[in-house]
Short mmCIF file of C-alpha atoms in Angstrom, two decimals:
data_model
loop_
_atom_site.label_atom_id
_atom_site.label_comp_id
_atom_site.label_asym_id
_atom_site.label_seq_id
_atom_site.Cartn_x
_atom_site.Cartn_y
_atom_site.Cartn_z
CA MET A 13 0.42 -18.81 -20.33
CA ALA A 14 3.45 -20.64 -21.75
CA LEU A 15 6.69 -19.03 -20.57
CA SER A 16 9.64 -18.66 -22.93
CA PRO A 17 13.16 -19.77 -21.96
CA GLN A 18 14.16 -16.08 -21.97
CA HIS A 19 11.41 -15.25 -19.47
CA GLU A 20 12.47 -18.14 -17.25
CA HIS A 21 16.06 -16.89 -17.42
CA LEU A 22 15.09 -13.34 -16.43
CA LEU A 23 12.80 -14.58 -13.65
CA ASP A 24 15.70 -16.56 -12.23
CA ARG A 25 17.91 -13.47 -12.48
CA LEU A 26 15.31 -11.45 -10.59
CA ALA A 27 15.28 -14.09 -7.85
CA GLU A 28 19.07 -14.02 -7.70
CA VAL A 29 19.10 -10.22 -7.43
CA ALA A 30 16.42 -10.34 -4.73
CA VAL A 31 18.55 -12.73 -2.66
CA ARG A 32 22.09 -11.46 -3.36
CA VAL A 33 21.45 -7.72 -3.77
CA GLY A 34 18.06 -7.22 -2.12
CA VAL A 35 17.91 -9.11 1.18
CA ASN A 36 21.55 -10.32 0.97
CA ILE A 37 20.82 -13.40 3.03
CA ALA A 38 23.55 -14.45 5.45
CA HIS A 39 24.77 -17.99 6.06
CA GLY A 40 22.57 -19.68 8.65
CA GLN A 41 19.90 -16.98 8.52
CA GLN A 42 16.19 -17.77 8.23
CA LEU A 43 14.07 -16.01 5.58
CA LEU A 44 10.34 -15.21 5.82
CA ILE A 45 8.58 -14.52 2.50
CA THR A 46 5.13 -12.98 2.04
CA ALA A 47 3.60 -13.16 -1.43
CA PRO A 48 0.36 -13.36 -3.44
CA LEU A 49 -0.63 -16.88 -4.53
CA ASP A 50 0.21 -16.14 -8.17
CA ALA A 51 3.83 -15.49 -7.22
CA VAL A 52 4.66 -19.13 -6.46
CA PRO A 53 7.10 -19.39 -9.43
CA LEU A 54 9.19 -16.49 -8.11
CA VAL A 55 8.94 -17.65 -4.49
CA ARG A 56 10.33 -21.06 -5.48
CA ARG A 57 13.27 -19.49 -7.33
CA ILE A 58 14.00 -17.14 -4.43
CA THR A 59 13.87 -20.12 -2.09
CA GLU A 60 16.41 -22.00 -4.22
CA HIS A 61 18.80 -19.05 -4.37
CA ALA A 62 18.40 -18.41 -0.65
CA TYR A 63 19.38 -21.96 0.24
CA ARG A 64 22.33 -21.80 -2.16
CA ALA A 65 23.42 -18.60 -0.41
CA GLY A 66 23.33 -20.33 2.98
CA ALA A 67 19.82 -19.77 4.37
CA SER A 68 18.96 -22.21 7.14
CA LEU A 69 15.18 -22.14 6.57
CA VAL A 70 12.86 -20.37 4.12
CA THR A 71 9.21 -20.01 5.16
CA PRO A 72 6.68 -18.57 2.67
CA PHE A 73 3.30 -17.08 3.60
CA TYR A 74 0.74 -16.54 0.82
CA ALA A 75 -2.16 -14.10 0.47
CA ASP A 76 -5.28 -15.05 -1.50
CA ASP A 77 -7.42 -12.29 -3.04
CA ALA A 78 -10.50 -14.52 -3.08
CA ALA A 79 -10.16 -15.21 0.65
CA THR A 80 -9.69 -11.50 1.33
CA LEU A 81 -12.89 -10.64 -0.56
CA ALA A 82 -14.78 -13.45 1.16
CA ARG A 83 -14.25 -11.71 4.49
CA PHE A 84 -15.71 -8.42 3.26
CA HIS A 85 -18.66 -10.18 1.63
CA HIS A 86 -19.58 -12.64 4.37
CA ALA A 87 -17.93 -11.86 7.73
CA ALA A 88 -20.09 -10.45 10.52
CA ASP A 89 -19.61 -6.73 11.06
CA ASP A 90 -18.57 -7.13 14.69
CA THR A 91 -15.59 -9.31 13.65
CA LEU A 92 -13.84 -6.82 11.38
CA ASP A 93 -11.62 -5.42 14.13
CA THR A 94 -9.96 -8.81 14.50
CA ALA A 95 -6.47 -9.37 13.09
CA ALA A 96 -4.00 -12.27 13.14
CA ASP A 97 -1.92 -10.76 15.94
CA TRP A 98 -0.57 -14.24 16.77
CA LEU A 99 0.93 -14.43 13.26
CA GLN A 100 2.38 -10.91 13.40
CA ASP A 101 3.78 -11.58 16.87
CA GLY A 102 5.41 -14.72 15.51
CA MET A 103 6.98 -12.79 12.65
CA ALA A 104 8.27 -10.13 15.03
CA THR A 105 9.78 -12.88 17.20
CA ALA A 106 11.46 -14.40 14.15
CA TYR A 107 12.96 -11.02 13.21
CA ARG A 108 14.21 -10.45 16.75
CA LYS A 109 15.90 -13.85 16.59
CA GLY A 110 17.68 -12.91 13.36
CA ALA A 111 15.37 -13.81 10.47
CA ALA A 112 15.30 -11.70 7.29
CA ARG A 113 12.15 -10.52 5.54
CA MET A 114 11.22 -10.71 1.85
CA ALA A 115 7.93 -9.26 0.56
CA ILE A 116 6.70 -9.91 -2.98
CA THR A 117 4.24 -7.32 -4.25
CA GLY A 118 1.85 -7.74 -7.17
CA GLY A 119 -1.67 -7.95 -5.83
CA ASN A 120 -4.70 -6.39 -7.53
CA PRO A 121 -4.36 -2.64 -6.85
CA VAL A 122 -8.14 -2.11 -6.89
CA LEU A 123 -9.20 -5.31 -5.17
CA LEU A 124 -11.27 -3.46 -2.55
CA ALA A 125 -12.45 -0.57 -4.72
CA ASN A 126 -16.10 -1.66 -4.50
CA GLU A 127 -16.11 -2.53 -0.81
CA ASP A 128 -17.52 -0.40 2.01
CA PRO A 129 -14.78 2.14 2.94
CA GLU A 130 -15.65 1.89 6.62
CA ARG A 131 -15.24 -1.89 6.63
CA VAL A 132 -11.98 -1.59 4.67
CA SER A 133 -10.70 1.00 7.14
CA ARG A 134 -11.53 -1.13 10.17
CA VAL A 135 -9.74 -4.16 8.74
CA ALA A 136 -6.73 -2.02 7.80
CA ARG A 137 -6.50 -0.42 11.25
CA ALA A 138 -6.65 -3.81 12.96
CA ALA A 139 -3.96 -5.18 10.67
CA SER A 140 -1.77 -2.12 11.28
CA ARG A 141 -2.08 -2.46 15.04
CA ALA A 142 -1.29 -6.18 14.94
CA GLY A 143 1.66 -5.65 12.63
CA ARG A 144 3.20 -2.80 14.63
CA PRO A 145 5.82 -4.91 16.51
CA ALA A 146 7.14 -6.40 13.28
CA MET A 147 6.88 -3.11 11.36
CA GLU A 148 8.86 -1.25 14.02
CA LEU A 149 11.80 -3.59 13.42
CA ILE A 150 11.58 -2.87 9.71
CA THR A 151 11.23 0.91 10.00
CA ARG A 152 14.15 0.95 12.45
CA PHE A 153 16.05 -1.06 9.83
CA ALA A 154 16.96 -3.55 12.54
CA ILE A 155 16.95 -6.43 10.06
CA ASN A 156 17.82 -7.00 6.40
CA TRP A 157 14.69 -6.92 4.26
CA ASN A 158 13.59 -6.51 0.67
CA ILE A 159 10.53 -5.96 -1.53
CA VAL A 160 10.43 -7.24 -5.11
CA ALA A 161 7.60 -7.58 -7.66
CA PHE A 162 5.71 -10.32 -9.50
CA ALA A 163 3.48 -9.57 -12.50
CA THR A 164 0.10 -11.05 -11.63
CA PRO A 165 -2.75 -11.05 -14.20
CA ALA A 166 -4.92 -8.86 -11.92
CA TRP A 167 -2.18 -6.26 -11.62
CA ALA A 168 -1.33 -6.37 -15.34
CA ALA A 169 -5.00 -5.84 -16.25
CA GLN A 170 -5.00 -2.57 -14.31
CA VAL A 171 -1.75 -1.34 -15.86
CA PHE A 172 -2.67 -2.32 -19.44
CA PRO A 173 -6.48 -2.50 -19.45
CA ASP A 174 -6.83 -2.53 -23.25
CA MET A 175 -4.59 -5.55 -23.84
CA PRO A 176 -5.40 -9.26 -23.78
CA GLU A 177 -4.31 -10.88 -20.53
CA ASP A 178 -1.23 -12.67 -21.91
CA GLU A 179 0.04 -9.54 -23.64
CA ALA A 180 -0.59 -7.37 -20.59
CA VAL A 181 1.28 -9.77 -18.30
CA SER A 182 4.18 -9.98 -20.76
CA ARG A 183 4.41 -6.17 -21.02
CA LEU A 184 4.35 -5.80 -17.25
CA TRP A 185 7.09 -8.39 -16.85
CA ASP A 186 9.25 -6.54 -19.38
CA ALA A 187 8.80 -3.35 -17.36
CA ILE A 188 9.59 -5.10 -14.07
CA PHE A 189 12.73 -6.73 -15.46
CA GLN A 190 13.89 -3.42 -16.93
CA ALA A 191 13.26 -1.40 -13.78
CA SER A 192 14.85 -4.10 -11.62
CA ARG A 193 18.04 -3.93 -13.73
CA VAL A 194 18.20 -7.63 -14.61
CA MET A 195 18.23 -7.18 -18.41
CA VAL A 196 22.00 -6.62 -18.47
CA ASP A 197 24.96 -8.97 -18.70
CA ASP A 198 25.79 -8.72 -14.99
CA PRO A 199 22.84 -7.53 -12.86
CA VAL A 200 24.78 -7.75 -9.59
CA ALA A 201 27.55 -5.49 -10.95
CA GLU A 202 24.94 -3.11 -12.37
CA TRP A 203 23.35 -2.81 -8.94
CA GLU A 204 26.75 -2.08 -7.38
CA SER A 205 27.21 0.83 -9.82
CA HIS A 206 23.66 2.08 -9.27
CA ASN A 207 24.04 1.97 -5.48
CA ALA A 208 27.28 3.93 -5.75
CA ARG A 209 25.46 6.70 -7.64
CA LEU A 210 22.72 6.88 -5.01
CA HIS A 211 25.31 6.91 -2.21
CA ARG A 212 27.13 9.85 -3.78
CA ARG A 213 23.90 11.83 -3.89
CA ALA A 214 22.98 10.96 -0.28
CA THR A 215 26.50 11.78 0.94
CA TRP A 216 26.38 15.21 -0.72
CA LEU A 217 23.02 15.97 0.92
CA ASN A 218 24.29 14.81 4.30
CA ASP A 219 27.37 17.02 3.97
CA ARG A 220 25.19 20.08 3.27
CA ARG A 221 22.88 19.59 6.29
CA PHE A 222 19.99 21.60 4.84
CA ALA A 223 17.25 22.82 7.20
CA ALA A 224 14.28 22.37 4.85
CA LEU A 225 13.08 21.70 1.31
CA HIS A 226 10.67 23.92 -0.62
CA PHE A 227 8.56 22.32 -3.38
CA THR A 228 6.85 24.62 -5.89
CA GLY A 229 4.78 23.90 -9.00
CA PRO A 230 1.16 23.57 -10.13
CA ASP A 231 -1.04 23.68 -6.98
CA THR A 232 2.07 23.08 -4.86
CA ASP A 233 3.82 25.45 -2.46
CA LEU A 234 5.12 23.18 0.28
CA THR A 235 7.90 23.70 2.81
CA VAL A 236 9.17 20.50 4.44
CA GLY A 237 11.40 21.09 7.45
CA LEU A 238 13.96 18.35 8.04
CA ALA A 239 14.29 16.61 11.39
CA ASP A 240 17.10 17.60 13.74
CA GLY A 241 19.85 15.06 13.14
CA HIS A 242 18.27 13.75 9.95
CA ALA A 243 20.30 11.53 7.63
CA TRP A 244 19.80 10.98 3.90
CA ALA A 245 19.91 7.41 2.59
CA GLY A 246 19.57 5.65 -0.74
CA GLY A 247 20.33 2.27 -2.27
CA ALA A 248 22.04 -0.44 -0.25
CA GLU A 249 22.61 0.36 3.42
CA PRO A 250 23.78 -1.68 6.44
CA ALA A 251 20.91 -2.87 8.62
CA GLY A 252 21.11 -2.93 12.39
CA ASN A 253 22.28 -6.54 12.22
CA GLY A 254 25.27 -5.45 10.11
CA ILE A 255 24.02 -6.95 6.83
CA VAL A 256 24.06 -4.58 3.83
CA CYS A 257 20.80 -4.87 1.89
CA ASN A 258 18.71 -3.10 -0.74
CA PRO A 259 15.23 -2.81 0.78
CA ASN A 260 13.55 -1.97 -2.54
CA ILE A 261 14.09 -3.60 -5.91
CA PRO A 262 13.78 -1.31 -7.88
CA THR A 263 14.90 1.96 -6.26
CA GLU A 264 15.77 5.40 -7.64
CA GLU A 265 15.28 7.56 -4.52
CA VAL A 266 17.29 9.32 -1.88
CA PHE A 267 15.21 9.95 1.22
CA THR A 268 15.28 11.27 4.76
CA THR A 269 13.18 12.12 7.81
CA PRO A 270 11.13 15.34 7.74
CA HIS A 271 10.33 17.23 10.93
CA ALA A 272 6.84 16.15 11.95
CA ARG A 273 5.99 19.64 13.25
CA LYS A 274 7.68 21.78 10.60
CA VAL A 275 5.71 21.18 7.39
CA SER A 276 3.54 23.95 5.97
CA GLY A 277 1.75 24.89 2.77
CA THR A 278 -0.16 23.09 0.05
CA VAL A 279 0.63 20.18 -2.23
CA ARG A 280 -1.19 18.23 -4.92
CA ALA A 281 -0.34 14.62 -5.80
CA THR A 282 1.12 14.07 -9.26
CA LYS A 283 0.09 10.41 -9.44
CA PRO A 284 -2.82 8.40 -8.02
CA LEU A 285 -2.39 6.45 -4.80
CA PHE A 286 -3.49 2.82 -4.71
CA HIS A 287 -3.90 1.87 -1.08
CA GLN A 288 -4.98 -1.60 0.02
CA GLY A 289 -7.10 -2.14 -3.07
CA THR A 290 -8.62 1.35 -3.27
CA LEU A 291 -7.84 4.13 -5.77
CA ILE A 292 -7.31 7.57 -4.22
CA ASP A 293 -6.88 10.10 -7.01
CA ASP A 294 -6.00 13.79 -7.27
CA ILE A 295 -5.03 14.21 -3.61
CA ALA A 296 -4.64 17.82 -2.47
CA VAL A 297 -3.79 18.74 1.13
CA ARG A 298 -2.82 21.73 3.27
CA PHE A 299 -0.38 21.51 6.18
CA GLU A 300 -0.15 23.76 9.21
CA GLU A 301 2.62 23.24 11.79
CA GLY A 302 3.29 19.78 10.37
CA ARG A 303 -0.30 18.54 10.42
CA ILE A 304 -2.73 18.07 7.52
CA VAL A 305 -5.68 20.37 8.25
CA GLU A 306 -7.44 20.07 4.86
CA ALA A 307 -7.53 17.10 2.49
CA ARG A 308 -9.40 16.45 -0.75
CA ALA A 309 -9.42 13.73 -3.41
CA SER A 310 -11.48 13.43 -6.58
CA SER A 311 -11.98 9.72 -5.83
CA GLY A 312 -11.39 7.73 -2.66
CA GLN A 313 -12.15 10.72 -0.40
CA ALA A 314 -13.74 8.56 2.30
CA VAL A 315 -10.77 6.20 2.39
CA LEU A 316 -8.33 9.13 2.51
CA GLU A 317 -10.18 10.61 5.48
CA ARG A 318 -10.09 7.30 7.32
CA ILE A 319 -6.34 6.96 6.65
CA LEU A 320 -5.77 10.41 8.13
CA ASP A 321 -7.83 9.47 11.19
CA THR A 322 -5.83 6.29 11.87
CA ASP A 323 -3.92 7.96 14.71
CA GLU A 324 -2.32 11.29 15.61
CA GLY A 325 0.77 10.63 13.47
CA ALA A 326 -1.22 9.76 10.34
CA ARG A 327 -1.68 13.46 9.47
CA ARG A 328 2.06 14.14 9.71
CA LEU A 329 4.99 13.16 7.50
CA GLY A 330 7.46 10.35 8.14
CA GLU A 331 9.49 10.55 4.92
CA VAL A 332 10.46 12.90 2.12
CA ALA A 333 12.21 11.48 -0.95
CA LEU A 334 13.77 13.02 -4.05
CA VAL A 335 13.63 11.25 -7.43
CA PRO A 336 14.50 12.87 -10.77
CA ALA A 337 11.70 13.05 -13.33
CA SER A 338 14.04 11.32 -15.78
CA SER A 339 14.33 8.16 -13.69
CA PRO A 340 14.05 4.98 -15.79
CA ILE A 341 10.67 4.19 -14.24
CA SER A 342 9.34 7.65 -15.06
CA GLU A 343 10.70 7.50 -18.60
CA SER A 344 8.91 4.19 -19.16
CA GLY A 345 5.69 6.22 -19.25
CA ILE A 346 3.90 3.48 -17.30
CA LEU A 347 1.64 4.17 -14.33
CA PHE A 348 2.31 0.96 -12.43
CA ARG A 349 -0.49 1.47 -9.90
CA ASN A 350 1.94 0.04 -7.35
CA THR A 351 3.80 2.19 -4.83
CA LEU A 352 7.08 0.24 -5.11
CA PHE A 353 7.36 1.40 -8.72
CA ASP A 354 5.43 4.67 -8.84
CA GLU A 355 7.35 6.13 -5.87
CA ASN A 356 10.54 5.62 -7.87
CA ALA A 357 9.15 7.62 -10.78
CA ALA A 358 8.69 10.85 -8.80
CA SER A 359 9.70 12.69 -5.66
CA HIS A 360 7.32 11.78 -2.86
CA ILE A 361 6.31 12.17 0.75
CA ALA A 362 4.96 9.58 3.17
CA LEU A 363 2.27 9.94 5.79
CA GLY A 364 2.92 8.31 9.13
CA GLN A 365 5.84 6.43 10.63
CA SER A 366 9.34 7.73 10.06
CA TYR A 367 12.40 5.56 9.41
CA ALA A 368 14.77 5.62 12.36
CA LYS A 369 17.58 4.69 9.96
CA CYS A 370 17.26 8.23 8.57
CA MET A 371 18.33 9.77 11.88
CA LEU A 372 21.86 10.09 13.24
CA ASP A 373 22.96 8.12 16.33
CA THR A 374 19.65 6.32 16.70
CA ASP A 375 21.19 3.57 18.87
CA SER A 376 21.64 6.09 21.68
CA LEU A 377 18.24 7.76 21.29
CA THR A 378 14.94 6.77 22.92
CA GLU A 379 11.60 7.11 21.16
CA ALA A 380 11.02 10.28 23.16
CA HIS A 381 14.34 11.74 22.01
CA LEU A 382 13.54 10.91 18.39
CA ALA A 383 10.14 12.57 18.72
CA ARG A 384 11.71 15.74 20.13
CA GLN A 385 14.02 15.85 17.12
CA GLY A 386 11.01 15.65 14.79
CA ALA A 387 10.63 11.94 14.00
CA ASN A 388 7.00 10.89 13.56
CA SER A 389 5.25 7.85 15.01
CA SER A 390 2.19 6.13 13.51
CA PHE A 391 0.66 2.77 12.69
CA ILE A 392 0.88 3.66 8.97
CA HIS A 393 3.54 4.57 6.41
CA ILE A 394 1.95 5.51 3.09
CA ASP A 395 3.94 7.05 0.22
CA TRP A 396 2.35 9.32 -2.35
CA MET A 397 3.92 11.12 -5.26
CA ILE A 398 4.32 14.91 -5.49
CA GLY A 399 7.12 15.27 -8.06
CA SER A 400 7.09 15.72 -11.84
CA GLY A 401 8.83 17.62 -14.61
CA LYS A 402 6.86 20.69 -13.49
CA ILE A 403 8.09 20.73 -9.90
CA ASP A 404 11.06 22.75 -8.59
CA VAL A 405 12.78 22.07 -5.26
CA ASP A 406 14.87 24.58 -3.34
CA ALA A 407 17.09 23.70 -0.39
CA ILE A 408 16.81 26.09 2.55
CA ASN A 409 19.89 26.58 4.70
CA HIS A 410 19.78 27.21 8.44
CA ASP A 411 20.45 30.93 7.86
CA GLY A 412 17.40 31.15 5.58
CA THR A 413 19.33 31.38 2.32
CA ARG A 414 18.24 29.18 -0.55
CA GLU A 415 19.83 27.27 -3.36
CA PRO A 416 18.30 25.33 -6.26
CA LEU A 417 18.19 21.59 -5.69
CA MET A 418 15.93 20.45 -8.55
CA ARG A 419 14.56 22.35 -11.55
CA GLN A 420 11.69 20.95 -13.62
CA GLY A 421 12.12 17.68 -11.77
CA GLU A 422 15.86 17.30 -12.47
CA TRP A 423 18.88 17.69 -10.20
CA SER A 424 20.44 21.14 -10.55
CA HIS A 425 23.96 19.70 -10.28
CA GLN A 426 25.78 16.40 -10.01
CA PRO A 427 27.69 15.47 -6.82
#
């Protein structure tokens, strides 16, 4: 597909935002990039901007859908519990030595939809175990990191299935550029203003120190207790290495750590979940004492069950996030079939690992202390959407009194 000068200009702006606003690379810092093969044009632009910003070395790693499928089609069954732990260990070592991380998303959201769920689950569990050392550094926010998107043909075909490939890719790019706030005169200044708005919201929530959130709406009556010493975050935040970065481009959320043992009630997903190439639709679960005790899905049930059986923490929550139903991504009317975007269209929860950055005084707390305060531990962290224009959220104070936080998906007041 021939790219217009305007597209090239916006792609370069996206790369600049990813480097200057997203990862905010420091002088002399190394950068590791993971990306699908189709994303080479964006990787090259990010690499250029990173070196201009002072990066000492940029190292890209590419994923190939065809190679991924080849394993499921031809690999012996007794090899599926093998993962590239040597590669993940190397990445973790790089992060410990000061490297930053950039992930480019855009793979086919239903790549593994026709594969054996048991084989998919085994590969995913092995990858999660191997990636745990590196992922712990990310969930602790020890390093500056960022995720940004590239519109691949496979992804675009799932978002706009009735369009010719070129038109679908073009439409998806327009949506990515819009959501990523690069279609303005000064994207960097726009991101500064946007981050300030998110910070005001997070600061207000932190000042109030609510005990729990109560979500109500169609098929939803869910109480989410908040961890002792939880902290709300949103937008750009300082990582453990002191570098201020925006982990997600785009982002519309404020989020915190729920109490892993204080979640109860029922909830139904408001958007499908696309997890490692599999569609899981119409998720409905029931929590007791923080743990999912019943789970259903109209499609992807087997995969959902295997996710929940990953480890003890997989049935508990590691994140709760609030997003207004009028967010720009929601108002686009597009189901992106990609968590980076769909989670910023609706309030959501995440199964699995909690973010230590969303706890107070984490530098002085051990893993055991964090667990006692309600932080969850797991090999997984999987977001799924529970918010919409039909969902209300009440804040519950420590004395049991309530106050409206969101009504019909919108904030009840402005900070």
